[in-house]
mmCIF file with all atom_site columns, C-alpha atoms in Angstrom:
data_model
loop_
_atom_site.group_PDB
_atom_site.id
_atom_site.type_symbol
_atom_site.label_atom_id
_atom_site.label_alt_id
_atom_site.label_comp_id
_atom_site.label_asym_id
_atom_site.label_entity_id
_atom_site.label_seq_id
_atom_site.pdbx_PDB_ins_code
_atom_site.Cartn_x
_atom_site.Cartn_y
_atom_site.Cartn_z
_atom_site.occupancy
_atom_site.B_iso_or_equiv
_atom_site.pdbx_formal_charge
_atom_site.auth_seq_id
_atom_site.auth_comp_id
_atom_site.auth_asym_id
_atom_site.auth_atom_id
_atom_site.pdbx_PDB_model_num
ATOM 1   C CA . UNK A 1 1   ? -32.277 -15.122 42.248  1.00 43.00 ? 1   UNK A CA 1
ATOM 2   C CA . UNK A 1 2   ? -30.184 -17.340 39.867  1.00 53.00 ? 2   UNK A CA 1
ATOM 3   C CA . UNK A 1 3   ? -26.518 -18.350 41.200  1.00 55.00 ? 3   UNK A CA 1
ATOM 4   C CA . UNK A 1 4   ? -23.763 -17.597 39.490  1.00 58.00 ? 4   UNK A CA 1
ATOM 5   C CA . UNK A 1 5   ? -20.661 -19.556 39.286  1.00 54.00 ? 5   UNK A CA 1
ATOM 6   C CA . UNK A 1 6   ? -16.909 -18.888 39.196  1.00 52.00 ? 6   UNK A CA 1
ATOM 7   C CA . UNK A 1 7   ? -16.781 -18.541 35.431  1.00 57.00 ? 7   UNK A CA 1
ATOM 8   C CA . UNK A 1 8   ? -20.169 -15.454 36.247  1.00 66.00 ? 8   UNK A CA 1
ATOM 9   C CA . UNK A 1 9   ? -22.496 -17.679 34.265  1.00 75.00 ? 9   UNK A CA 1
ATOM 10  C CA . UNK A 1 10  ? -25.420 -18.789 36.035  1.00 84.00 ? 10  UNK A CA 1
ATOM 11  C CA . UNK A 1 11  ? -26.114 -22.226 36.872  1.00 84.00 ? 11  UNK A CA 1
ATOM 12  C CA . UNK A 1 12  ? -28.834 -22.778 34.429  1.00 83.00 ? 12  UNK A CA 1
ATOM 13  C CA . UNK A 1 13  ? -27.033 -21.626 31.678  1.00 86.00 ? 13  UNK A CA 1
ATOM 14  C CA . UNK A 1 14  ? -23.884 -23.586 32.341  1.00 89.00 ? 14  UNK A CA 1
ATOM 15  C CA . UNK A 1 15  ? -26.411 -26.725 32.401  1.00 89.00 ? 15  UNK A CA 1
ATOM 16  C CA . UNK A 1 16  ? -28.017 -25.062 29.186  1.00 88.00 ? 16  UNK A CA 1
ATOM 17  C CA . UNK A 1 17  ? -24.779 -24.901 27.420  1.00 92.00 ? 17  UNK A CA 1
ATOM 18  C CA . UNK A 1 18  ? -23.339 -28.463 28.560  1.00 92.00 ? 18  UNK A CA 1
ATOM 19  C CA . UNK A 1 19  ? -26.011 -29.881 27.340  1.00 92.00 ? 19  UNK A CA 1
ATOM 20  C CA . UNK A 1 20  ? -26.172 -28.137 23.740  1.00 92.00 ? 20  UNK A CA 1
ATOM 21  C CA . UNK A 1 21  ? -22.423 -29.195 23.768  1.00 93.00 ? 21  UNK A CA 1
ATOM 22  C CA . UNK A 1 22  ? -22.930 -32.723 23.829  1.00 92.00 ? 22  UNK A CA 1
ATOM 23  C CA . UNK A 1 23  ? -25.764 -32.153 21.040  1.00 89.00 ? 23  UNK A CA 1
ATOM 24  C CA . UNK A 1 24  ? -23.510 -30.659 18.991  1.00 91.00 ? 24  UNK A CA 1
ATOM 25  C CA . UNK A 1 25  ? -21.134 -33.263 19.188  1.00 90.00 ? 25  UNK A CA 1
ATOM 26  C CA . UNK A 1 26  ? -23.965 -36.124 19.119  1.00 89.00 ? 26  UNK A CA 1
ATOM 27  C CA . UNK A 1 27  ? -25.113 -34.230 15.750  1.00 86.00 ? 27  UNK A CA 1
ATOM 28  C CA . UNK A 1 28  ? -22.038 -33.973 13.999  1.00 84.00 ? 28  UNK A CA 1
ATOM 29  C CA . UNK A 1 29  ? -21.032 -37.850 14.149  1.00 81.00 ? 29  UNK A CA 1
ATOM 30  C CA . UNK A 1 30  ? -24.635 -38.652 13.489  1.00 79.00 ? 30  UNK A CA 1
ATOM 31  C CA . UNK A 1 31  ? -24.662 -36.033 10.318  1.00 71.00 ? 31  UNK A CA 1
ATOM 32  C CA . UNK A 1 32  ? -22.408 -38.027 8.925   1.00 64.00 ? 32  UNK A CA 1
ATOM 33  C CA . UNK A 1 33  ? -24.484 -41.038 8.626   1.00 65.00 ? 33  UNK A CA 1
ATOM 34  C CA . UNK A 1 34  ? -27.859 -38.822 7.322   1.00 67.00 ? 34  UNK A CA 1
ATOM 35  C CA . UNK A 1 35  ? -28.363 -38.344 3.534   1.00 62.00 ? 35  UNK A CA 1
ATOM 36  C CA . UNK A 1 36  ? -30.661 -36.569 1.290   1.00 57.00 ? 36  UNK A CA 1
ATOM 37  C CA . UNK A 1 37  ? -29.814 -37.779 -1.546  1.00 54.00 ? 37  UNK A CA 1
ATOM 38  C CA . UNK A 1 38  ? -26.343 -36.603 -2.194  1.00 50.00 ? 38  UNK A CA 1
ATOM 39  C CA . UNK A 1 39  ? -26.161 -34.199 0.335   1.00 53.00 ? 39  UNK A CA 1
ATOM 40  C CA . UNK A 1 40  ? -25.210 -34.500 4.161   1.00 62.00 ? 40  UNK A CA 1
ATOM 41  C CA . UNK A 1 41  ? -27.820 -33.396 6.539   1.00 66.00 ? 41  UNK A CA 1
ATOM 42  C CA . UNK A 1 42  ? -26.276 -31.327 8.948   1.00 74.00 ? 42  UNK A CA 1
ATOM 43  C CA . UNK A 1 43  ? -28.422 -30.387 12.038  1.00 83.00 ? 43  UNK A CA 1
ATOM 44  C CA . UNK A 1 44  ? -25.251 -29.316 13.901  1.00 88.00 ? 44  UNK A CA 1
ATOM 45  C CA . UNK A 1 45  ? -26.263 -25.659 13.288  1.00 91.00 ? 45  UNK A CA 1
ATOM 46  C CA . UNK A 1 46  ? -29.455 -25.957 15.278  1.00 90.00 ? 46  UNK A CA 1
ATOM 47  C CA . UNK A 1 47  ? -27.916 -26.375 19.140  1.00 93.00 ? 47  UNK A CA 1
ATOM 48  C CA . UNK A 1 48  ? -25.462 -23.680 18.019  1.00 95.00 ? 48  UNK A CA 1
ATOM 49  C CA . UNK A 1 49  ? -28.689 -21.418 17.142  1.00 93.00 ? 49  UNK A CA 1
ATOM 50  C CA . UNK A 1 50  ? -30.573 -22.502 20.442  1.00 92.00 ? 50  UNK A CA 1
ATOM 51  C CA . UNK A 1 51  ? -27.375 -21.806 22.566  1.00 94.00 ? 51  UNK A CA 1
ATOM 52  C CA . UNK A 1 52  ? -26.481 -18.439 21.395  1.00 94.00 ? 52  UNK A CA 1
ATOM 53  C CA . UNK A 1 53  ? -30.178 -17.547 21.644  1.00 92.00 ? 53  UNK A CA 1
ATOM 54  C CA . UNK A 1 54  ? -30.252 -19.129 25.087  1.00 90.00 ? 54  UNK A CA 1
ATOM 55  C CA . UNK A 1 55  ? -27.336 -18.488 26.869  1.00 93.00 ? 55  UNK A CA 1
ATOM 56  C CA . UNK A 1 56  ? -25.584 -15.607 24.695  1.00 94.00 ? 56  UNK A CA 1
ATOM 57  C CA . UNK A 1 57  ? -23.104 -15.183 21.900  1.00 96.00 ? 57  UNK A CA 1
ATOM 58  C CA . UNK A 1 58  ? -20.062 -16.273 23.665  1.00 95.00 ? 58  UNK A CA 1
ATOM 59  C CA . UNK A 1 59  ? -21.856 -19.554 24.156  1.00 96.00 ? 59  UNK A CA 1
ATOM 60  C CA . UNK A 1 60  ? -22.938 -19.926 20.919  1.00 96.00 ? 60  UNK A CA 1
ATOM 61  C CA . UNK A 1 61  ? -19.324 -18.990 20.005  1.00 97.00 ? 61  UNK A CA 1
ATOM 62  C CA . UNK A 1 62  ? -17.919 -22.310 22.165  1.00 97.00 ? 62  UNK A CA 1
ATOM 63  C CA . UNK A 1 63  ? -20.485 -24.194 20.447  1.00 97.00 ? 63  UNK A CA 1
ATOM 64  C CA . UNK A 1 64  ? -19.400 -23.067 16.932  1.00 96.00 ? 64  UNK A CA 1
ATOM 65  C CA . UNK A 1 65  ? -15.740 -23.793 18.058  1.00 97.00 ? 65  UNK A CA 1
ATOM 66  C CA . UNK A 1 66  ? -16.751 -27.205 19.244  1.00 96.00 ? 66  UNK A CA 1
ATOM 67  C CA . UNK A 1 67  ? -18.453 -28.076 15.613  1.00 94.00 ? 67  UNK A CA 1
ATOM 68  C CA . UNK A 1 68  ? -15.534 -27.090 13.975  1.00 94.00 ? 68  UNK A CA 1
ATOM 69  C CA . UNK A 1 69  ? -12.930 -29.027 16.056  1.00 94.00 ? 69  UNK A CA 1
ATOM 70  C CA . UNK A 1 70  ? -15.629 -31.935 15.725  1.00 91.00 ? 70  UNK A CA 1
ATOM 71  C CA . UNK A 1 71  ? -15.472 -31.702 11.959  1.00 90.00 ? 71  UNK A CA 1
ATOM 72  C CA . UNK A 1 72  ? -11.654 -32.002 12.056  1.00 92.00 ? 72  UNK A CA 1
ATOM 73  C CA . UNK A 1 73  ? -11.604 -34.917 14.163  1.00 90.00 ? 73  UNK A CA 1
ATOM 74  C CA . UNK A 1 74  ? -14.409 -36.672 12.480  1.00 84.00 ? 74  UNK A CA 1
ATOM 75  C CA . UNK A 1 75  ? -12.546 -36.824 9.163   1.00 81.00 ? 75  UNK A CA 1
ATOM 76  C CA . UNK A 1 76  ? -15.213 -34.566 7.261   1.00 80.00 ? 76  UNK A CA 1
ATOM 77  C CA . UNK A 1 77  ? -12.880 -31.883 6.576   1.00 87.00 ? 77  UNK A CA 1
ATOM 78  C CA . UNK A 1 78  ? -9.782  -34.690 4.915   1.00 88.00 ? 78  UNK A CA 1
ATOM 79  C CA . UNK A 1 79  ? -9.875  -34.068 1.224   1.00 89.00 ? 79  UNK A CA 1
ATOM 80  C CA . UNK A 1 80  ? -9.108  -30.125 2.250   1.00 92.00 ? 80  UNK A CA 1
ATOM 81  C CA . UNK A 1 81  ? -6.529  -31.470 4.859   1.00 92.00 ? 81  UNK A CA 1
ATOM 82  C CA . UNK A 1 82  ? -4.571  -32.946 2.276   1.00 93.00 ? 82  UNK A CA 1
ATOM 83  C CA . UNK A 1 83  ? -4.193  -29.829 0.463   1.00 94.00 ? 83  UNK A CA 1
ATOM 84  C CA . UNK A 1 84  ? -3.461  -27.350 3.375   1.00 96.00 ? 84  UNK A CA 1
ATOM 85  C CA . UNK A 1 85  ? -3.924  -28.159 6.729   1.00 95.00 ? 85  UNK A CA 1
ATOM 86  C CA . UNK A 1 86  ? -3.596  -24.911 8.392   1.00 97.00 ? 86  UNK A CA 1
ATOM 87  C CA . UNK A 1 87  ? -6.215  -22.850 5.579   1.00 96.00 ? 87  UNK A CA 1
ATOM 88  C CA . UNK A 1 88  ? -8.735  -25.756 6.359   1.00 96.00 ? 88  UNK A CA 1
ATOM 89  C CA . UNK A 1 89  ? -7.978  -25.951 10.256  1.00 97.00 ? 89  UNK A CA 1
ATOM 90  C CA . UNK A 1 90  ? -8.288  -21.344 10.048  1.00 97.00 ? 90  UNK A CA 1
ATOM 91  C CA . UNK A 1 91  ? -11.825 -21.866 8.029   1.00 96.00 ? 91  UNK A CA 1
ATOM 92  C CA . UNK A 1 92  ? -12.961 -24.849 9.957   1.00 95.00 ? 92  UNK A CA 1
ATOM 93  C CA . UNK A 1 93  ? -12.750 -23.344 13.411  1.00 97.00 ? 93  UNK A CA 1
ATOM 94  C CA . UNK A 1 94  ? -13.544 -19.625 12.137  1.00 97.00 ? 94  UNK A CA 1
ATOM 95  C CA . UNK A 1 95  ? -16.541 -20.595 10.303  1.00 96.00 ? 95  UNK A CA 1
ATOM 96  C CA . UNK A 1 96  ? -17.801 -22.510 13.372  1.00 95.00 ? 96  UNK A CA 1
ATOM 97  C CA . UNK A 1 97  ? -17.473 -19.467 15.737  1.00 97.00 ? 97  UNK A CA 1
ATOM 98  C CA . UNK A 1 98  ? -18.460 -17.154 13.770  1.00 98.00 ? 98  UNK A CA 1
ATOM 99  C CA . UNK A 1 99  ? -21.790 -18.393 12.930  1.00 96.00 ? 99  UNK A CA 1
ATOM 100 C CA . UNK A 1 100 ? -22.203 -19.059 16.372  1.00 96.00 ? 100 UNK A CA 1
ATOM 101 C CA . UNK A 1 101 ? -21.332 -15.602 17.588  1.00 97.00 ? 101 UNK A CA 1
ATOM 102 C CA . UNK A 1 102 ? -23.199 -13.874 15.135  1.00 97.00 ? 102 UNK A CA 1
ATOM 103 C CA . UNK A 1 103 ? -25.722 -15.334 15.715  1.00 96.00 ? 103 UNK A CA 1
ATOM 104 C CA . UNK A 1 104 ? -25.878 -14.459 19.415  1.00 96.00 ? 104 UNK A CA 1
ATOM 105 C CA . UNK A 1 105 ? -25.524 -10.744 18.682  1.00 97.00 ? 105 UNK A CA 1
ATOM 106 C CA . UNK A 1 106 ? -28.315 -10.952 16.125  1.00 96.00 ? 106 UNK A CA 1
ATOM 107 C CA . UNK A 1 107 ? -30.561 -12.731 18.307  1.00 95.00 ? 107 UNK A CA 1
ATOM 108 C CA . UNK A 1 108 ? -29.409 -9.893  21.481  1.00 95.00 ? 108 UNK A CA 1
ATOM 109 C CA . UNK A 1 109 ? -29.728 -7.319  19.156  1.00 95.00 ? 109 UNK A CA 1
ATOM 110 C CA . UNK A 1 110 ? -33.656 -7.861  18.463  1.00 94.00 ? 110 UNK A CA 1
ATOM 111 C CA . UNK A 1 111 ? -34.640 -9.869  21.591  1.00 91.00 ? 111 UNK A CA 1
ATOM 112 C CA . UNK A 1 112 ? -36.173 -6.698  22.894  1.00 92.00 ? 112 UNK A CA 1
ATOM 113 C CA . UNK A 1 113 ? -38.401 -5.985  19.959  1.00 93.00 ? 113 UNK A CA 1
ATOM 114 C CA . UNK A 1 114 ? -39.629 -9.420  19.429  1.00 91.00 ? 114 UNK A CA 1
ATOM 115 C CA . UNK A 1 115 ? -38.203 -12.037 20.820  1.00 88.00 ? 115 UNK A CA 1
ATOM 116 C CA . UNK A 1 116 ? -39.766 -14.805 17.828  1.00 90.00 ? 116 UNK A CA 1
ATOM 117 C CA . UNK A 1 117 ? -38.134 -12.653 15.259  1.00 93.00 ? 117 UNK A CA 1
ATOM 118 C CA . UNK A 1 118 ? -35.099 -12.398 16.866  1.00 93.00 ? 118 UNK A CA 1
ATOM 119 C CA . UNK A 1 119 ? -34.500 -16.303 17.104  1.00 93.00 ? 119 UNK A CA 1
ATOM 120 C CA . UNK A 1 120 ? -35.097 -16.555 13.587  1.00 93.00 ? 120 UNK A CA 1
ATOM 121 C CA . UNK A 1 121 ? -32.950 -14.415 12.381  1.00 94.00 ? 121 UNK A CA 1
ATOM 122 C CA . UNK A 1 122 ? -30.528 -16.018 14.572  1.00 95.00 ? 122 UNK A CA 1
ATOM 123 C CA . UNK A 1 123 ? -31.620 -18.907 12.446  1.00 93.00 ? 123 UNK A CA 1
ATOM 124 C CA . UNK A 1 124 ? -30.931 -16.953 9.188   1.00 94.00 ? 124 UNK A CA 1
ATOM 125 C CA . UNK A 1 125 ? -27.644 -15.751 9.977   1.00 96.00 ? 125 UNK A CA 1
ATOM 126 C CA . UNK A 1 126 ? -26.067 -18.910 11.457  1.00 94.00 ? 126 UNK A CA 1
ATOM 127 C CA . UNK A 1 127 ? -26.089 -20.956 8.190   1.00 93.00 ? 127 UNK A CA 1
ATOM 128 C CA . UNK A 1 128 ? -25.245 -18.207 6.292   1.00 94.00 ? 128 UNK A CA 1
ATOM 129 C CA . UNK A 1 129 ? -22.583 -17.035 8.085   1.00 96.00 ? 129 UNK A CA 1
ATOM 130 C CA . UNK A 1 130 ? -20.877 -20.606 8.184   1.00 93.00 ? 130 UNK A CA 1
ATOM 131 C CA . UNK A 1 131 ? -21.113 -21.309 4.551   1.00 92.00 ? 131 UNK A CA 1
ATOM 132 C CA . UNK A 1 132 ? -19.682 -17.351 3.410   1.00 94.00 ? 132 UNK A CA 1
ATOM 133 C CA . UNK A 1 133 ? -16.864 -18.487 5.709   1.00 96.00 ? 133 UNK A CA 1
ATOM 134 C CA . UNK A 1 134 ? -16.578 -21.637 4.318   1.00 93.00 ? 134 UNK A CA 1
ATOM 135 C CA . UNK A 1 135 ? -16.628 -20.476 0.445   1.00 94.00 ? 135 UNK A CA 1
ATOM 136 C CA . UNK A 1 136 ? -14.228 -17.497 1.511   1.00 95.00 ? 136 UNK A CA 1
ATOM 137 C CA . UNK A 1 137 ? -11.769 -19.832 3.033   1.00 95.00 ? 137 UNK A CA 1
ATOM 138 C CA . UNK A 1 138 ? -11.697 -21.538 -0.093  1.00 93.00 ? 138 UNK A CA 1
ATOM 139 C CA . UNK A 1 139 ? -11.267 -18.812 -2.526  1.00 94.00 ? 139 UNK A CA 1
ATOM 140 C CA . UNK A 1 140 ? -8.473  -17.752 -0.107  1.00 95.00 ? 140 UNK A CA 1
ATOM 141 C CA . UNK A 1 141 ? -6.606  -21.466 0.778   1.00 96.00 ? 141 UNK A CA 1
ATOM 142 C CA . UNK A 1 142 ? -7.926  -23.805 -2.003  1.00 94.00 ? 142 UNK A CA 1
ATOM 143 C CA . UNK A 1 143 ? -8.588  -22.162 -4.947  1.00 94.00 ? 143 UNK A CA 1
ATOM 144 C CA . UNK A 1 144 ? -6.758  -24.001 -7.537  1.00 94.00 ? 144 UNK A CA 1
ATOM 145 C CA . UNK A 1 145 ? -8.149  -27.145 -6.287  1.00 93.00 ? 145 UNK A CA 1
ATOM 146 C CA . UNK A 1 146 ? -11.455 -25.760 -6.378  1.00 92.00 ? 146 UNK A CA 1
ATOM 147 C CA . UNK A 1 147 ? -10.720 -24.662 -9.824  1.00 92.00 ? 147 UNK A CA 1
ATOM 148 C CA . UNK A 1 148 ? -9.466  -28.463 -10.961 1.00 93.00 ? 148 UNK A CA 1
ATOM 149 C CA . UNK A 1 149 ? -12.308 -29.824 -9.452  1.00 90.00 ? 149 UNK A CA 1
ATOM 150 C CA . UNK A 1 150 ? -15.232 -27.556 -11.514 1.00 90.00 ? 150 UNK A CA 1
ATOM 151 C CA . UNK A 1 151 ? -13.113 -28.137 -14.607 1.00 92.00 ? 151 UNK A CA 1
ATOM 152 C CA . UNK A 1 152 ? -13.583 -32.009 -13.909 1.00 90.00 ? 152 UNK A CA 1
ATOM 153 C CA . UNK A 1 153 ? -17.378 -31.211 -13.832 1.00 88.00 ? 153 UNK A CA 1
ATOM 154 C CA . UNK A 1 154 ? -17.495 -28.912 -16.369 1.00 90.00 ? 154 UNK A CA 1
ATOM 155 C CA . UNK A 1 155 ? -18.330 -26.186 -14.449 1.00 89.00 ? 155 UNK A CA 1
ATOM 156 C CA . UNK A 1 156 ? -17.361 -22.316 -14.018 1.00 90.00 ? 156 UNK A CA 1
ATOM 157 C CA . UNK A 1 157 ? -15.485 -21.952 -10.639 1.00 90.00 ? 157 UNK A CA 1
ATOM 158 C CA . UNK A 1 158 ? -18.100 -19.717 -8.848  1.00 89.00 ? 158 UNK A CA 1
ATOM 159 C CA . UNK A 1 159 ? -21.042 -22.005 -10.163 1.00 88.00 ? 159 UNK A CA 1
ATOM 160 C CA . UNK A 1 160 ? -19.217 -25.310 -8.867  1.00 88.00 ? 160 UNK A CA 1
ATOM 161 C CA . UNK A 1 161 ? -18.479 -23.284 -5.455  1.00 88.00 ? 161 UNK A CA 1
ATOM 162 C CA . UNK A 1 162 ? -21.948 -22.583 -4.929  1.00 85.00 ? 162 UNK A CA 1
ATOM 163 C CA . UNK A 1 163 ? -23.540 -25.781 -7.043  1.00 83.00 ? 163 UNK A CA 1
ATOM 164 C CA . UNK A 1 164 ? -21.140 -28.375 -6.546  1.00 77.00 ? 164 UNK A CA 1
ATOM 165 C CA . UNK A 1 165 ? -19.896 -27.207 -2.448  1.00 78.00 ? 165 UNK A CA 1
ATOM 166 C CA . UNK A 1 166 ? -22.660 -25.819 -0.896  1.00 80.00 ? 166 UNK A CA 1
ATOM 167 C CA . UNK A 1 167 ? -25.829 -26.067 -2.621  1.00 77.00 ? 167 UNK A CA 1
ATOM 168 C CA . UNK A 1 168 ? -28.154 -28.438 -1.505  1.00 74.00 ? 168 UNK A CA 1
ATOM 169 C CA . UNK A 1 169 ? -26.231 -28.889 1.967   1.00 77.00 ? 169 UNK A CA 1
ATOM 170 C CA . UNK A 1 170 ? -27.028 -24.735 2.687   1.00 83.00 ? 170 UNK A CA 1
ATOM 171 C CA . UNK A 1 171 ? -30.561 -25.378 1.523   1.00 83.00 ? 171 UNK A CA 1
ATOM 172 C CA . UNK A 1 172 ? -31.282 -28.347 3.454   1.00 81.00 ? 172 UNK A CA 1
ATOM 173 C CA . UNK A 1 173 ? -29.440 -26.206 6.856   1.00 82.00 ? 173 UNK A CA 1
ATOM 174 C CA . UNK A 1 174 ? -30.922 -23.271 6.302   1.00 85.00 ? 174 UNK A CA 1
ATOM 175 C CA . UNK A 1 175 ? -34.669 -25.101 5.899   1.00 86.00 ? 175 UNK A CA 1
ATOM 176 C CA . UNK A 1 176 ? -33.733 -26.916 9.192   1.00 83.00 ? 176 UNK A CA 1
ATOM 177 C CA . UNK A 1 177 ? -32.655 -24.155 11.076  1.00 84.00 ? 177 UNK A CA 1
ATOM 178 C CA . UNK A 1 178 ? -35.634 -22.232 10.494  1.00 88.00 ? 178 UNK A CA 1
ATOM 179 C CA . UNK A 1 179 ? -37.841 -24.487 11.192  1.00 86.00 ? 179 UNK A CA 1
ATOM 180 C CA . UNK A 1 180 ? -36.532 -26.320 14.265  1.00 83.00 ? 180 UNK A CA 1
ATOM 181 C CA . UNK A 1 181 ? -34.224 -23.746 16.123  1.00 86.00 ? 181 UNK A CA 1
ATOM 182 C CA . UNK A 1 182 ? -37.530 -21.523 16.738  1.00 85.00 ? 182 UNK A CA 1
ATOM 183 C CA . UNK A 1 183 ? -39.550 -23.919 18.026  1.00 85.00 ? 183 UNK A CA 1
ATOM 184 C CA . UNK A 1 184 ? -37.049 -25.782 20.329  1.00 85.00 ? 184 UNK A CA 1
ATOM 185 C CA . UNK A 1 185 ? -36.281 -21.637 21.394  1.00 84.00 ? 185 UNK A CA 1
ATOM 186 C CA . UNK A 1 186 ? -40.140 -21.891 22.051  1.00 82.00 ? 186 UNK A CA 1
ATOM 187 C CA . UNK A 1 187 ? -40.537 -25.285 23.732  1.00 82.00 ? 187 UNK A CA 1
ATOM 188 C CA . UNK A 1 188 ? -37.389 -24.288 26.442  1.00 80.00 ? 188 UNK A CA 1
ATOM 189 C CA . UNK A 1 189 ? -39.219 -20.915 26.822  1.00 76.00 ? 189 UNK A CA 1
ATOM 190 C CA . UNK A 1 190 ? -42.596 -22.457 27.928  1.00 77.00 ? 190 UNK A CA 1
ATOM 191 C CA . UNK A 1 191 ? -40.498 -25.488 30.001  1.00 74.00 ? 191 UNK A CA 1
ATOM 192 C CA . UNK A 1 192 ? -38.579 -22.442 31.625  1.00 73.00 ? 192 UNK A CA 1
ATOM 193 C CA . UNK A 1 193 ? -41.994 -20.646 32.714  1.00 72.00 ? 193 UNK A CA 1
ATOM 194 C CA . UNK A 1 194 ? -43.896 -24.046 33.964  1.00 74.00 ? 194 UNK A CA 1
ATOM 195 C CA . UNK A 1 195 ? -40.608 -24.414 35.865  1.00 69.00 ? 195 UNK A CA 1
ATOM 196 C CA . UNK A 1 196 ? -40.809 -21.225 37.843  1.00 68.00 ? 196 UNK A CA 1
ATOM 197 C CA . UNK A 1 197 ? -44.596 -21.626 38.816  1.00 60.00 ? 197 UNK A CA 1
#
């Protein structure tokens, strides 16, 4: 029988989600330091995936709170600071939870049926989720400074948005995710099971 504490999480996933917590954290100042070419590798997503898969979507939704407040203190979110701090501080934060909470309540909604599926769907949504938020927020808040910026490049507003914003980054995420966030999922599963022999 698992303890529960004062908060009516067990032990193990207060541990669990402590843990992912720091990763996240870990993730995003090391993200900033990973390339791929011109775009940012972002593995940030992955804990946030593993935690709401783990430990449920209210974890998963402190975990996408805690990579947005991490991308406002790291300084990755300044150019849209300087044009309106409260639209970027609203899509940082909601983009974060959302992803994370959605994808909990994917992952809860299918565990039943297949628990492998369910985890990467999880996987699916999370990235997904984070950039729609993310391009939404800036046809809402920054629109005319997304519009400057595709004229610089030449570009139509909607192709810069998904082109010039989010492109390559979502690809590279939503690669990562799938790959990684299952098998981790996987690897804590087995752990979990040798544990309780």
């Amino acid at each position: 029988m698992q303890r529960k504490t004062q908060l009516g999480m067990s032990t193990k996933t207060m541990v669990l989600a402590a843990i992912l917590t720091a990763m996240v954290v870990v993730l995003q100042f090391v993200g900033q330091t990973v390339r791929l070419g011109p775009f940012m590798i972002s593995l940030v997503l992955i804990p946030i995936v593993i935690g709401a898969a783990t430990c449920g979507p209210a974890i998963g939704a402190w975990l996408g709170f805690v990579f947005g407040l991490f991308v406002l203190i790291c300084g990755d979110a300044a150019l849209f600071l300087s044009i309106n701090a409260f639209g970027t501080v609203v899509t940082v934060l909601l983009k974060g939870i959302l992803c994370g909470l959605a994808a909990g309540y994917v992952y809860k909604l299918l565990e039943e049926k297949n628990r492998m599926l369910a985890v990467i769907l999880a996987a699916v949504v999370c990235p997904v989720v984070n950039t729609g938020v993310f391009l939404i927020g800036c046809s809402i808040f920054f629109m005319d400074a997304v519009s400057a910026w595709a004229l610089s490049e030449g570009m139509g507003v909607v192709a810069y948005m998904f082109l010039g914003l989010v492109g390559g980054n979502f690809l590279v995420e939503f690669g990562m995710n799938i790959l990684l966030a299952p098998a981790i999922v996987r690897l804590i599963d087995i752990a979990e099971s040798r544990f309780k022999r």
